[in-house]
Coordinates of C-alpha atoms in Angstrom, one line a residue:
X827 CA 42.2 -21.8 -10.8
X828 CA 42.3 -25.3 -9.3
X829 CA 39.9 -25.5 -6.3
X830 CA 42.3 -27.7 -4.4
X831 CA 44.9 -25.0 -4.6
X832 CA 42.6 -22.2 -3.4
X833 CA 42.7 -23.1 0.4
X834 CA 46.5 -23.1 0.3
X835 CA 46.3 -19.5 -1.0
X836 CA 44.0 -18.6 1.9
X837 CA 41.1 -17.7 -0.4
X838 CA 37.6 -18.7 0.6
X839 CA 35.4 -20.7 -1.8
X840 CA 31.7 -20.4 -2.1
X841 CA 30.1 -23.7 -3.2
X842 CA 27.0 -23.3 -5.3
X843 CA 24.6 -26.2 -5.7
X844 CA 21.8 -25.7 -8.2
X845 CA 20.5 -27.8 -11.0
X846 CA 20.1 -24.8 -13.3
X847 CA 23.3 -23.8 -15.2
X848 CA 22.0 -20.3 -15.6
X849 CA 21.5 -19.9 -11.8
X850 CA 25.0 -21.2 -11.0
X851 CA 26.5 -19.0 -13.7
X852 CA 24.7 -15.9 -12.5
X853 CA 25.7 -16.5 -8.9
X854 CA 29.2 -17.3 -9.9
X855 CA 29.4 -14.0 -11.8
X856 CA 28.0 -12.1 -8.8
X857 CA 30.5 -13.7 -6.5
X858 CA 33.4 -13.0 -8.8
X859 CA 32.3 -9.3 -8.9
X860 CA 32.7 -9.3 -5.2
X861 CA 36.2 -10.9 -5.6
X862 CA 35.0 -14.3 -4.2
X863 CA 35.9 -17.6 -5.7
X864 CA 33.1 -20.2 -6.3
X865 CA 32.7 -23.7 -7.5
X866 CA 29.4 -24.9 -8.9
X867 CA 27.7 -28.3 -8.7
X868 CA 24.6 -29.4 -10.7
X869 CA 23.3 -31.6 -7.9
X870 CA 23.7 -32.3 -4.2
X871 CA 25.0 -35.7 -5.2
X872 CA 27.8 -34.0 -7.3
X873 CA 28.7 -31.8 -4.3
X874 CA 28.6 -34.7 -2.0
X875 CA 30.9 -36.7 -4.3
X876 CA 33.4 -33.8 -4.1
X877 CA 33.1 -33.7 -0.3
X878 CA 33.7 -37.4 -0.1
X879 CA 36.7 -37.1 -2.3
X880 CA 38.1 -34.3 -0.2
X881 CA 36.7 -35.3 3.2
X882 CA 37.7 -34.8 6.0
X883 CA 39.7 -31.9 4.4
X884 CA 36.3 -30.5 3.1
X885 CA 35.0 -30.3 6.7
X886 CA 38.2 -28.7 7.9
X887 CA 37.9 -26.1 5.0
X888 CA 34.2 -25.4 6.0
X889 CA 35.4 -24.8 9.6
X890 CA 38.2 -22.6 8.4
X891 CA 36.1 -20.3 6.4
X892 CA 33.1 -20.0 8.9
X893 CA 33.0 -17.2 11.4
X894 CA 33.3 -18.2 15.0
X895 CA 29.4 -18.2 15.3
X896 CA 28.9 -19.4 11.7
X897 CA 26.4 -22.0 10.7
X898 CA 26.9 -25.0 8.4
X899 CA 23.9 -26.8 7.1
X900 CA 24.1 -29.7 4.7
X901 CA 22.4 -33.0 4.0
X902 CA 23.9 -36.3 3.1
X903 CA 22.8 -39.8 2.3
X904 CA 23.2 -42.3 5.1
X905 CA 24.1 -46.0 5.3
X906 CA 20.5 -47.1 4.8
X907 CA 20.3 -45.2 1.5
X908 CA 19.3 -47.6 -1.3
X909 CA 19.3 -50.5 1.2
X910 CA 16.6 -52.3 -0.7
X911 CA 18.6 -52.1 -3.9
X912 CA 21.7 -53.2 -2.1
X913 CA 19.9 -56.2 -0.7
X914 CA 18.5 -57.1 -4.1
X915 CA 22.0 -57.1 -5.6
X916 CA 23.2 -59.3 -2.7
X917 CA 20.3 -61.7 -3.3
X918 CA 21.2 -61.8 -7.0
X919 CA 24.6 -63.1 -6.1
X920 CA 26.7 -59.9 -6.1
X921 CA 29.4 -59.9 -3.4
X922 CA 29.9 -56.2 -3.7
X923 CA 26.8 -54.3 -5.0
X924 CA 27.7 -51.5 -7.4
X925 CA 26.6 -48.8 -4.9
X926 CA 28.7 -46.2 -3.1
X927 CA 28.8 -46.5 0.7
X928 CA 27.5 -43.6 2.8
X929 CA 28.7 -42.5 6.2
X930 CA 26.6 -43.1 9.3
X931 CA 25.5 -40.0 11.3
X932 CA 28.0 -40.9 14.1
X933 CA 30.8 -40.9 11.6
X934 CA 29.8 -37.5 10.3
X935 CA 29.7 -36.2 13.8
X936 CA 33.1 -37.6 14.7
X937 CA 34.5 -36.1 11.5
X938 CA 33.0 -32.7 12.3
X939 CA 34.6 -32.7 15.8
X940 CA 37.9 -33.8 14.3
X941 CA 37.7 -30.9 11.9
X942 CA 37.3 -28.4 14.8
X943 CA 33.5 -28.0 15.0
X944 CA 32.2 -27.6 18.5
X945 CA 28.9 -29.1 19.6
X946 CA 27.7 -30.2 16.2
X947 CA 24.0 -31.0 16.1
X948 CA 23.0 -33.7 13.7
X949 CA 19.6 -34.9 12.8
X950 CA 18.4 -37.9 10.8
X951 CA 15.3 -38.0 8.6
X952 CA 14.2 -41.0 6.6
X953 CA 12.4 -40.8 3.3
X954 CA 11.3 -43.7 1.2
X955 CA 10.8 -42.9 -2.5
X956 CA 8.9 -45.4 -4.6
X957 CA 9.1 -46.4 -8.2
X958 CA 6.9 -48.2 -10.7
X959 CA 9.8 -50.4 -11.7
X960 CA 13.5 -51.0 -11.0
X961 CA 14.6 -49.4 -14.3
X962 CA 13.0 -46.1 -13.2
X963 CA 15.1 -46.1 -10.1
X964 CA 18.2 -47.0 -12.0
X965 CA 17.5 -44.2 -14.6
X966 CA 17.0 -41.7 -11.8
X967 CA 20.3 -42.8 -10.1
X968 CA 22.1 -42.4 -13.4
X969 CA 20.5 -38.9 -14.0
X970 CA 21.6 -37.6 -10.6
X971 CA 25.1 -38.9 -11.0
X972 CA 24.8 -41.4 -8.2
X973 CA 27.1 -44.1 -9.6
X974 CA 29.5 -46.3 -7.8
X975 CA 32.3 -44.0 -6.6
X976 CA 34.4 -46.7 -4.8
X977 CA 38.0 -46.7 -5.9
X978 CA 38.1 -50.5 -5.9
X979 CA 34.9 -51.0 -7.8
X980 CA 34.9 -53.6 -10.5
X981 CA 35.5 -52.1 -13.9
X982 CA 33.4 -53.0 -17.0
X983 CA 29.8 -53.8 -17.6
X984 CA 27.9 -56.2 -15.5
X985 CA 25.7 -57.6 -18.3
X986 CA 22.0 -58.1 -18.9
X987 CA 21.8 -61.3 -16.9
X988 CA 23.3 -59.6 -13.8
X989 CA 20.7 -56.8 -14.1
X990 CA 17.9 -59.3 -14.7
X991 CA 18.8 -61.3 -11.5
X992 CA 18.9 -58.0 -9.5
X993 CA 15.5 -56.9 -10.9
X994 CA 13.9 -60.3 -10.1
X995 CA 15.2 -60.0 -6.5
X996 CA 14.1 -56.4 -6.2
X997 CA 10.5 -57.2 -7.5
X998 CA 10.0 -59.3 -4.3
X999 CA 9.9 -56.0 -2.4
X1000 CA 6.9 -54.6 -4.4
X1001 CA 4.2 -53.2 -2.1
X1002 CA 0.9 -51.8 -3.4
X1003 CA 2.2 -51.8 -7.0
X1004 CA 5.4 -49.8 -6.1
X1005 CA 9.0 -50.5 -5.4
X1006 CA 10.9 -48.8 -2.6

């Protein structure tokens, strides 16, 4: 059944996020045995991509299926996510770095209120991961499915010289042998 049709049918959906196929499959089977529909995602990034594609409808759907005193917990990337990489692309001459934009906490709060949530409480944590080289970061981004999801993104490959310029700019940010 198409997940986008399910809300129209009035059926609640349980979203499963786990990187292990076997866990998602087992939980999906358990939920189906209780006559509940589910949709699985291999990563938080994949789930977030679905939310971005369906947002603000996704927040409205969360609100619809939660009990009056229900609790929704989620995490999301913010506008400063990958800021160093974004800056390196800009310094390398890119007008539009190949990175998806992320909503600010205020935008998320406004969207939650618009979706019918009362008194949302939002918090912001900042984590800085470091890498031995830029290619390690790019490989990790590719592995988690964190590509450029913009509809108007340029199509095609950027080329080795584009990547080399970005890496040279990114290397200027190296501290104590690591890149942010």
